[in-house]
mmCIF file of C-alpha atoms in Angstrom:
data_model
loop_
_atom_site.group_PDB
_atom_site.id
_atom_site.type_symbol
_atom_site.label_atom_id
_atom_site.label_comp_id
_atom_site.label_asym_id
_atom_site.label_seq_id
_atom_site.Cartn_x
_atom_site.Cartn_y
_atom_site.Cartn_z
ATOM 1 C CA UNK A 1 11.913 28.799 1.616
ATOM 2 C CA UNK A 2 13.478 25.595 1.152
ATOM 3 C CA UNK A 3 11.843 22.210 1.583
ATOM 4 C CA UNK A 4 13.970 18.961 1.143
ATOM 5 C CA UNK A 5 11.668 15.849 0.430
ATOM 6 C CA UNK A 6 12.898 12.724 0.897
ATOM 7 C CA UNK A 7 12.242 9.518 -0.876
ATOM 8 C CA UNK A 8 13.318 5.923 -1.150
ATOM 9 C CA UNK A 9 15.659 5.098 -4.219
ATOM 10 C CA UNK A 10 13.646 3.413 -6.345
ATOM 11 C CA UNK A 11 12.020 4.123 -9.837
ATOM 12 C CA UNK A 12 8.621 4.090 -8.476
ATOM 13 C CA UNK A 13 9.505 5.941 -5.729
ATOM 14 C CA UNK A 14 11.183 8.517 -6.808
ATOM 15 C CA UNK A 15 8.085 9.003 -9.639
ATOM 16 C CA UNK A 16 5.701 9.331 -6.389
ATOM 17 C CA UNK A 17 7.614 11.895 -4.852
ATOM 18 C CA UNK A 18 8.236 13.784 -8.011
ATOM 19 C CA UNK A 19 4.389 13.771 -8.366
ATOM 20 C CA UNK A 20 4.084 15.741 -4.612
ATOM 21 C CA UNK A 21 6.963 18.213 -5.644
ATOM 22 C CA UNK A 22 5.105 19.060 -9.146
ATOM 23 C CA UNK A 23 2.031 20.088 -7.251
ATOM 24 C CA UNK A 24 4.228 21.867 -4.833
ATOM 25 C CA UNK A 25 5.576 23.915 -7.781
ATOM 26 C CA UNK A 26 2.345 24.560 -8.787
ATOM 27 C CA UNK A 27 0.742 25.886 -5.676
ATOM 28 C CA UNK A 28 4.013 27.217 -4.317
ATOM 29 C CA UNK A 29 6.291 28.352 -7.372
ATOM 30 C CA UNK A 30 8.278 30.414 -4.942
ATOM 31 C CA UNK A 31 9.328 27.200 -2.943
ATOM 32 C CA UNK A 32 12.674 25.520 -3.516
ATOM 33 C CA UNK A 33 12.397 21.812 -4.007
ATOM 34 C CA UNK A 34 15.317 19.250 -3.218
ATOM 35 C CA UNK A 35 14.625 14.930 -3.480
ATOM 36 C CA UNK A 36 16.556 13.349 -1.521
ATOM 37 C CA UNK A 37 16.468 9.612 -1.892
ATOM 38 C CA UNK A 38 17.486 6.919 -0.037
ATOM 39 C CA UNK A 39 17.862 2.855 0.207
ATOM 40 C CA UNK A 40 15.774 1.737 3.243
ATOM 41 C CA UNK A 41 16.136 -1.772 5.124
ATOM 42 C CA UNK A 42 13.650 -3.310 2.990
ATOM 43 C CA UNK A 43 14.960 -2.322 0.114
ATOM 44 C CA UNK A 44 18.092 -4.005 0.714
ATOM 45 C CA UNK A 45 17.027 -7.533 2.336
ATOM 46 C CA UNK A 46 15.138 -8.826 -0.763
ATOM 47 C CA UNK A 47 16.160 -12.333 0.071
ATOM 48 C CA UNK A 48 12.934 -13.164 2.748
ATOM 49 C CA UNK A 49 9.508 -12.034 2.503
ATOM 50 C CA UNK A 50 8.658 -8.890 4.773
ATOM 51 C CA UNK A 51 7.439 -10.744 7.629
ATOM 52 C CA UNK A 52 10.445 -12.507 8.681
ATOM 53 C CA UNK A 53 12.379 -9.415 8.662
ATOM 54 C CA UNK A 54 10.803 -6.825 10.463
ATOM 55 C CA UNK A 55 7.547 -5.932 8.748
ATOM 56 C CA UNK A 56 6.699 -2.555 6.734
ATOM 57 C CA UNK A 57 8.627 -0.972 8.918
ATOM 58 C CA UNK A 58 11.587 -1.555 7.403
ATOM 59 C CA UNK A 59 10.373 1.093 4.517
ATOM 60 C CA UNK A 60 10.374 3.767 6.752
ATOM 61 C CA UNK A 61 13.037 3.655 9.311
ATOM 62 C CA UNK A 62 15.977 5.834 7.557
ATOM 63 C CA UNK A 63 13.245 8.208 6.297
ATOM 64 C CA UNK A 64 11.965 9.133 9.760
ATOM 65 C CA UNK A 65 15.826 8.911 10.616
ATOM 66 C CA UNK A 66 16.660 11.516 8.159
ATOM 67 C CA UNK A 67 13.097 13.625 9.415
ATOM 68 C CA UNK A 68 13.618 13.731 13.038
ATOM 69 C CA UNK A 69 17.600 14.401 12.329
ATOM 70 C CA UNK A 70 16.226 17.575 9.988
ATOM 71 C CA UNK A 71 17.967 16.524 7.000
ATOM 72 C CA UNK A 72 14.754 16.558 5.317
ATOM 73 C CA UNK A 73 11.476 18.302 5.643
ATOM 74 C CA UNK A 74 8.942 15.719 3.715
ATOM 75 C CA UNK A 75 8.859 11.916 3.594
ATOM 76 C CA UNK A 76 6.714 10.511 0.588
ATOM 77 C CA UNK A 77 5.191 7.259 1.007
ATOM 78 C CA UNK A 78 2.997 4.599 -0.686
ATOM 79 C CA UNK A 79 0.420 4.542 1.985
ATOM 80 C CA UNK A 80 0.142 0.831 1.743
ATOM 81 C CA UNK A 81 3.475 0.545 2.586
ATOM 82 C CA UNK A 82 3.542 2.476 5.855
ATOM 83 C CA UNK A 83 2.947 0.796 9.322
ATOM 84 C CA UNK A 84 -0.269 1.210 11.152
ATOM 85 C CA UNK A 85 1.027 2.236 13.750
ATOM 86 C CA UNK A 86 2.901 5.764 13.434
ATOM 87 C CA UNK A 87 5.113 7.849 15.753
ATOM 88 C CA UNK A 88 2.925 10.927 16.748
ATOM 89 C CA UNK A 89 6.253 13.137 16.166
ATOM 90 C CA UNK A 90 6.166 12.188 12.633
ATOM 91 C CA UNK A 91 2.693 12.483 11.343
ATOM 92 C CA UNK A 92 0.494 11.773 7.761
ATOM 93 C CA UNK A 93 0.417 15.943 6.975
ATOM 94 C CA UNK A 94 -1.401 14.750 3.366
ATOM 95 C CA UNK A 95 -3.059 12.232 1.558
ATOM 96 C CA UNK A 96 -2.777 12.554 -2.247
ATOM 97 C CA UNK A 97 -6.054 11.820 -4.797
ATOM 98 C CA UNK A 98 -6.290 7.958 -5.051
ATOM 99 C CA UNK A 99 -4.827 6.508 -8.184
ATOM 100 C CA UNK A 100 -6.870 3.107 -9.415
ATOM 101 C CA UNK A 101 -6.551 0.714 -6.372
ATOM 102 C CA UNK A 102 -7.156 -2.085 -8.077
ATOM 103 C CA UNK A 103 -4.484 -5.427 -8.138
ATOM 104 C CA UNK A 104 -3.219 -5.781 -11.310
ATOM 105 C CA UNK A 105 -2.347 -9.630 -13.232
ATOM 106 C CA UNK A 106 0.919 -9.152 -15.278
ATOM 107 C CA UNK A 107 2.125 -12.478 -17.625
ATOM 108 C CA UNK A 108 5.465 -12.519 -19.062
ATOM 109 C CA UNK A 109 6.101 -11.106 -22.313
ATOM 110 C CA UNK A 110 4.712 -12.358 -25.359
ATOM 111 C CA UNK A 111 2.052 -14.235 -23.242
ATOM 112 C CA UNK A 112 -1.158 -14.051 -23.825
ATOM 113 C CA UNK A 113 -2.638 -17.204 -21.541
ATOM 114 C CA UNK A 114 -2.131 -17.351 -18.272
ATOM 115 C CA UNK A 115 0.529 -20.430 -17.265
ATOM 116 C CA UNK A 116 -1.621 -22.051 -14.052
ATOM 117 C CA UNK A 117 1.387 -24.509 -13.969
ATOM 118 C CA UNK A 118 4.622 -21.987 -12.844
ATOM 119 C CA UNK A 119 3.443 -20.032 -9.811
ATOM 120 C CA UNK A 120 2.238 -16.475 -9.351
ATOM 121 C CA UNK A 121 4.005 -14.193 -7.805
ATOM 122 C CA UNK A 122 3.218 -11.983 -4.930
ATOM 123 C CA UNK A 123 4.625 -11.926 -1.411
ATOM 124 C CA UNK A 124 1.440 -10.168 0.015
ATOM 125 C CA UNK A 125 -0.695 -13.157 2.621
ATOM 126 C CA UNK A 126 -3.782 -10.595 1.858
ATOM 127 C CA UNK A 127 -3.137 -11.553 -2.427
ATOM 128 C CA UNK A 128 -2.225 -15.058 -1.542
ATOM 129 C CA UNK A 129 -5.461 -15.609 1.012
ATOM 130 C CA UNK A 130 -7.723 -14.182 -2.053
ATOM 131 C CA UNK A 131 -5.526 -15.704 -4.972
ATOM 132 C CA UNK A 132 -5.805 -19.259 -3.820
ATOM 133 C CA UNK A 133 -9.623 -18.791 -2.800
ATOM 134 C CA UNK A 134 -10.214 -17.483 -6.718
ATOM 135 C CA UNK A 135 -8.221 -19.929 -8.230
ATOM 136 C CA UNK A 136 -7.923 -23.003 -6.389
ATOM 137 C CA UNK A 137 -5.035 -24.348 -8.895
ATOM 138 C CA UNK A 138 -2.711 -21.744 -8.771
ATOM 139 C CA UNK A 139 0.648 -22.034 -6.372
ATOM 140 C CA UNK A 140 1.123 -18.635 -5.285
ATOM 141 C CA UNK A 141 4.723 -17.813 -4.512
ATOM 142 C CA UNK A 142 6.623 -14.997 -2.560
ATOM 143 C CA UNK A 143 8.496 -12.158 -4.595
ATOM 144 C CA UNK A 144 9.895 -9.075 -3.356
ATOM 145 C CA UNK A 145 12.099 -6.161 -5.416
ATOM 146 C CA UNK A 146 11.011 -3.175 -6.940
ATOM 147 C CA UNK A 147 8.411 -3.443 -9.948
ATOM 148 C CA UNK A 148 11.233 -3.800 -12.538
ATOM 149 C CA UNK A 149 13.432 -6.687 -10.822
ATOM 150 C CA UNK A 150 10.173 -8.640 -10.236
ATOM 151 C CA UNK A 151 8.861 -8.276 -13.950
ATOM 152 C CA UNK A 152 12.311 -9.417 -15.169
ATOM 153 C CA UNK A 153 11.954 -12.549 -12.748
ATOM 154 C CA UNK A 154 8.933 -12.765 -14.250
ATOM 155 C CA UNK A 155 10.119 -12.459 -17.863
ATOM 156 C CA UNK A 156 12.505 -15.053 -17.568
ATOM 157 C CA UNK A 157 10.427 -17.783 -16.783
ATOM 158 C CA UNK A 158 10.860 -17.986 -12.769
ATOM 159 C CA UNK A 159 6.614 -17.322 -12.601
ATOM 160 C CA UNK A 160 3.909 -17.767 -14.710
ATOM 161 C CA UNK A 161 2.388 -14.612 -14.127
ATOM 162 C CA UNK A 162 2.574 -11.447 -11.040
ATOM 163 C CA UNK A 163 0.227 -9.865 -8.936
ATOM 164 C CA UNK A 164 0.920 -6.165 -8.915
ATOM 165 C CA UNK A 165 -0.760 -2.506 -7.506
ATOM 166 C CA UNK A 166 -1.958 -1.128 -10.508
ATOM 167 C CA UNK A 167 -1.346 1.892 -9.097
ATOM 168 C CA UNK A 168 2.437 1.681 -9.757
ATOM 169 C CA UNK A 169 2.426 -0.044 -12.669
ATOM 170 C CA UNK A 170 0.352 3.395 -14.195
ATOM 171 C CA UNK A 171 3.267 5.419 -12.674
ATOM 172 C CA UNK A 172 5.859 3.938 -14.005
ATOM 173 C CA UNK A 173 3.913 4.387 -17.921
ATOM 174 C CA UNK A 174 3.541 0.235 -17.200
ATOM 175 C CA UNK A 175 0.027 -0.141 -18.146
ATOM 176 C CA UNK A 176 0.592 -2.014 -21.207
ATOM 177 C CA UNK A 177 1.805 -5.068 -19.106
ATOM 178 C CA UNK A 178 -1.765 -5.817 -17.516
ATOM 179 C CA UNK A 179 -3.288 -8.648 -18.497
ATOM 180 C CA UNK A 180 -6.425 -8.074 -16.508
ATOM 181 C CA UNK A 181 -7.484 -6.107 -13.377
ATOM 182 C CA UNK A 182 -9.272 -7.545 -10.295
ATOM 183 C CA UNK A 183 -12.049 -5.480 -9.261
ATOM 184 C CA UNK A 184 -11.908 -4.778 -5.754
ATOM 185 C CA UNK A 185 -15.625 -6.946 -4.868
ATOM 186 C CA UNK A 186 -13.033 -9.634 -5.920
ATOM 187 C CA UNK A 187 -9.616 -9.612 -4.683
ATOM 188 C CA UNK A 188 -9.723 -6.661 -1.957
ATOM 189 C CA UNK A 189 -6.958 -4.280 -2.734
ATOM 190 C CA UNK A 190 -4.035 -3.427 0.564
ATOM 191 C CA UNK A 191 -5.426 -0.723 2.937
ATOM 192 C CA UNK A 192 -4.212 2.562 1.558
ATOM 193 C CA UNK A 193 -3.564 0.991 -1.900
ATOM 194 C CA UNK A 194 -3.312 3.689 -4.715
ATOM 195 C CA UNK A 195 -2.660 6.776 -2.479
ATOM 196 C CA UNK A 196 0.570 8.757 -1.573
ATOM 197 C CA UNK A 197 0.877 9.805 2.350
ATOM 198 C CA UNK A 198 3.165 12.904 2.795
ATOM 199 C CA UNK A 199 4.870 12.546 6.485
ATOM 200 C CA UNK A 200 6.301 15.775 8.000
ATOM 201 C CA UNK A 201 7.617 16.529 11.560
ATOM 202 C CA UNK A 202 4.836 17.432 14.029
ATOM 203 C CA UNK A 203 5.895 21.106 14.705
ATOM 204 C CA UNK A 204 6.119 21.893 11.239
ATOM 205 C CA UNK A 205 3.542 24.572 9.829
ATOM 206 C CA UNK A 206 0.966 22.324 7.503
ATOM 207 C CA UNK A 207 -0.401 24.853 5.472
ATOM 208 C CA UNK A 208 1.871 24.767 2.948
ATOM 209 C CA UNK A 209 1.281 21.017 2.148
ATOM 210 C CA UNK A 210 -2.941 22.401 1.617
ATOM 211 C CA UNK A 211 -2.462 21.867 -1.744
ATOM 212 C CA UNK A 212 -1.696 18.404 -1.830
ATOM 213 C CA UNK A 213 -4.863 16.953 0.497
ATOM 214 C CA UNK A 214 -7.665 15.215 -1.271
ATOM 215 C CA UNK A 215 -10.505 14.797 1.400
ATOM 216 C CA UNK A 216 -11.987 11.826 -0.119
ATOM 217 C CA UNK A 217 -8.542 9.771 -0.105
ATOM 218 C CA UNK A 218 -8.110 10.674 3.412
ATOM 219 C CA UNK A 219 -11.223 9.436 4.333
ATOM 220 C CA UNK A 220 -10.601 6.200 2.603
ATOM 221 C CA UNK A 221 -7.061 5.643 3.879
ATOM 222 C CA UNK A 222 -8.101 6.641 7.692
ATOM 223 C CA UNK A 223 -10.705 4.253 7.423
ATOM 224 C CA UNK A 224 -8.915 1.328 6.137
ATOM 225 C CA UNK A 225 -5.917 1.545 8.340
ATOM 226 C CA UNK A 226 -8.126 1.477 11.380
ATOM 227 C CA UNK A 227 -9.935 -1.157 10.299
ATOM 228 C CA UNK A 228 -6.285 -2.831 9.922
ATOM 229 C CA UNK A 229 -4.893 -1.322 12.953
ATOM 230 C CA UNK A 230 -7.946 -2.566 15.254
ATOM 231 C CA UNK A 231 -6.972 -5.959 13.889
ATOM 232 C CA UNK A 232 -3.249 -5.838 14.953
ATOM 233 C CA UNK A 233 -2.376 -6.072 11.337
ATOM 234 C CA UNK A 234 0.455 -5.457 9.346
ATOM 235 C CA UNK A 235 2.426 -7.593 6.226
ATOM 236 C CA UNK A 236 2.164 -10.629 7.923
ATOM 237 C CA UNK A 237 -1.859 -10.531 8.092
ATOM 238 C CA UNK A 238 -3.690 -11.651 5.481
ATOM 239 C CA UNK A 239 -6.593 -8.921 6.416
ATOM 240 C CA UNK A 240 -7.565 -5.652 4.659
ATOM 241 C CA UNK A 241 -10.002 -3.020 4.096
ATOM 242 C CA UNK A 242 -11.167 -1.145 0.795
ATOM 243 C CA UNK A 243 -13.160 2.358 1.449
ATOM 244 C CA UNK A 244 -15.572 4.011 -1.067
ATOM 245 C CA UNK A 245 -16.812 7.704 -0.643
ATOM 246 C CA UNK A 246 -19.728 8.492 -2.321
ATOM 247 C CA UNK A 247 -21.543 11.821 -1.267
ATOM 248 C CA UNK A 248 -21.541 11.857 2.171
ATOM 249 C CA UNK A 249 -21.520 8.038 2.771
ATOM 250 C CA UNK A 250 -18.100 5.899 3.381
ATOM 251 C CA UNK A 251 -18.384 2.504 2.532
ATOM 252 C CA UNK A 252 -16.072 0.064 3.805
ATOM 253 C CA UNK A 253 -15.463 -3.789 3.384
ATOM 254 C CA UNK A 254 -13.268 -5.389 5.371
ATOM 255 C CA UNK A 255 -11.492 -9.056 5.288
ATOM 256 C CA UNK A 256 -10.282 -10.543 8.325
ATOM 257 C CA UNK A 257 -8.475 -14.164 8.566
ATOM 258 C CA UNK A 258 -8.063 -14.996 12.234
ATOM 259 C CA UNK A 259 -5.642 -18.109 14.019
ATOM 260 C CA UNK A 260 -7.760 -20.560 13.228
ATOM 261 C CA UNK A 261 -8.163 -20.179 9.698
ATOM 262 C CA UNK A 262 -11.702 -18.723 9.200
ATOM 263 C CA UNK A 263 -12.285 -15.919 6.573
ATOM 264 C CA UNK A 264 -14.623 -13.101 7.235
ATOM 265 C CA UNK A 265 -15.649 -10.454 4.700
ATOM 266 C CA UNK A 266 -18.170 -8.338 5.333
ATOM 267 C CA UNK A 267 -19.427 -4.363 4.105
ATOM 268 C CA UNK A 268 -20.471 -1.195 6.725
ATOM 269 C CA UNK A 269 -21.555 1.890 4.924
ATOM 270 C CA UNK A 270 -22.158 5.609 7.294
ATOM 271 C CA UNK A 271 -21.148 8.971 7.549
ATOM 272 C CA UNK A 272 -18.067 9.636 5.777
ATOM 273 C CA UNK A 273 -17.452 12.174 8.521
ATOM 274 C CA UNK A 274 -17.060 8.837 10.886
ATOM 275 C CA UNK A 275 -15.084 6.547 8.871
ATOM 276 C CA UNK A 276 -12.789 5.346 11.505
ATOM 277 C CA UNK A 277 -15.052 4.845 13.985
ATOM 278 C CA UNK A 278 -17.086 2.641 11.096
ATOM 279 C CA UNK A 279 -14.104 0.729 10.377
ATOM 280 C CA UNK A 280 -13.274 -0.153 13.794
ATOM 281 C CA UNK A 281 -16.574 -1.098 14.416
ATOM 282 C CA UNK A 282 -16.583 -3.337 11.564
ATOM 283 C CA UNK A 283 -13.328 -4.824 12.244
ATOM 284 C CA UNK A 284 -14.494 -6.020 16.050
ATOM 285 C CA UNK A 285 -17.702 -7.360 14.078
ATOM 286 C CA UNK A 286 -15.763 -9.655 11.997
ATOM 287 C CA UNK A 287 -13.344 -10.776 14.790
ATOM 288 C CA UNK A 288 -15.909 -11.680 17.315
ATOM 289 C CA UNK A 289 -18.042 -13.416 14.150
ATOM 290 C CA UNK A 290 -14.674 -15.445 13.798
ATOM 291 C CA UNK A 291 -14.154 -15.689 17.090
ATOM 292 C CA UNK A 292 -13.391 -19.709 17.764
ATOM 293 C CA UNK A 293 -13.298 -20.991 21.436
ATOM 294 C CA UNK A 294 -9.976 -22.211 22.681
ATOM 295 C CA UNK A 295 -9.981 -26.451 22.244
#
């Protein structure tokens, strides 16, 4: 048996898929193993932040291209980077164990203080909404590229520090560069953050991707993105969710900035079992709690 995984082009990407195919190997040594990689839309148009492109879509389109076509079998995907919305031919067959989720502050190198006067970087509304609420005297600019080409804008001067997933930077053997990590009770990480998503084709046996599911990070990541999806949100939204499993309980907090400028945050905890169900219920909470009549 032969399975053909496909991946975008990138350092970090291919790293995340190479993680998937060593626990493949593991579970299934009799399994052949082919990466295929790729350059998406996204990658490409690094000159305007996702938004006024297309959205996160844009990450995905040539790998479910290349899935539905059969020219591969598996998609790996940073979950935080997949739309809410998915195509029910092409469904999430396995979330991976969640890597830290936290948002990570990166300075330039050589620094030691962080430069309040040169902007941060980050081209995510949900980091720019909680950067600016933090720190009221930081300028928080939009960057886009893959880890490297941002830390060498950084490293030449163009921003005074970076707002990364620390996830990635611990991937890519990165660590070194963070100055200091955000907890998530203070800068709310992207829904999903920290955890691979393995897509597959819907009439494609599952069982052999077993290996790879880690209960509580599907839990967490079903939660979140329905607390995103119920919100109609996607890059442009500065809105999130962060889930915590701990025994049987889910715990969920959710931020929510409607049209009119109000912020919501608020916390839900129940039955892991229902996570969804507590995330969408939280989600209408904080949208009819922001709710502001029409003038």
């Amino acid at each position: 048996m032969k399975l053909r995984v496909g991946s975008r082009d990138s350092q970090l990407a291919v790293i995340q898929s190479e993680i998937v195919m060593a626990a493949l190997r593991e579970a299934h040594p009799e399994i052949e193993l082919e990466l295929v990689t790729m350059k998406t839309t996204g990658d490409r148009i690094l000159d305007r932040t996702l938004e006024k492109i297309g959205g996160k879509g844009l990450f995905v389109k040539e790998l479910d291209a290349a899935l539905r076509e059969g020219r591969v079998d598996l998609t790996v995907h940073s979950c935080k980077d997949l739309p809410m919305e998915l195509p029910e031919d092409l469904p999430i067959a396995a979330f991976l164990r969640r890597e830290d989720p936290r948002d990570a502050l990166v300075l330039p190198l050589g620094a030691s203080v962080w430069n309040r006067s040169r902007p941060t970087g980050s081209a995510s509304p949900r980091r720019r909404l909680q950067l600016e609420g933090l720190f009221p005297d930081v300028e928080v600019r939009p960057v886009r590229g893959n880890v490297p080409t941002r830390l060498h804008k950084l490293d030449s001067g163009e921003f005074g520090a970076l707002v990364l997933a620390a996830a990635g930077l611990k991937r890519l053997g990165l660590e070194e560069r963070v100055c200091r990590y955000f907890e998530p009770e203070e800068l709310l990480p992207a829904a999903g953050q920290g955890i691979l998503a393995v897509q597959c084709r819907s009439d494609m046996d599952m069982s052999v991707l077993d290996c790879l599911r880690d209960q509580t990070a599907e839990a967490c990541a079903r939660a979140e993105r329905a607390f995103v999806a119920e919100l109609g949100g996607g890059c442009s939204s500065p809105l999130t969710a962060y889930a915590a499993v701990c025994g049987d309980t889910l715990t969920i907090t959710g931020l929510y900035a409607d049209k009119y400028a109000h912020v919501r945050k608020d916390t839900a905890s129940g039955p892991a079992a229902d996570g969804r169900a507590l995330a969408v219920q939280l989600a209408k909470r904080l949208r009819e709690d922001g709710a502001c009549p029409e003038k």
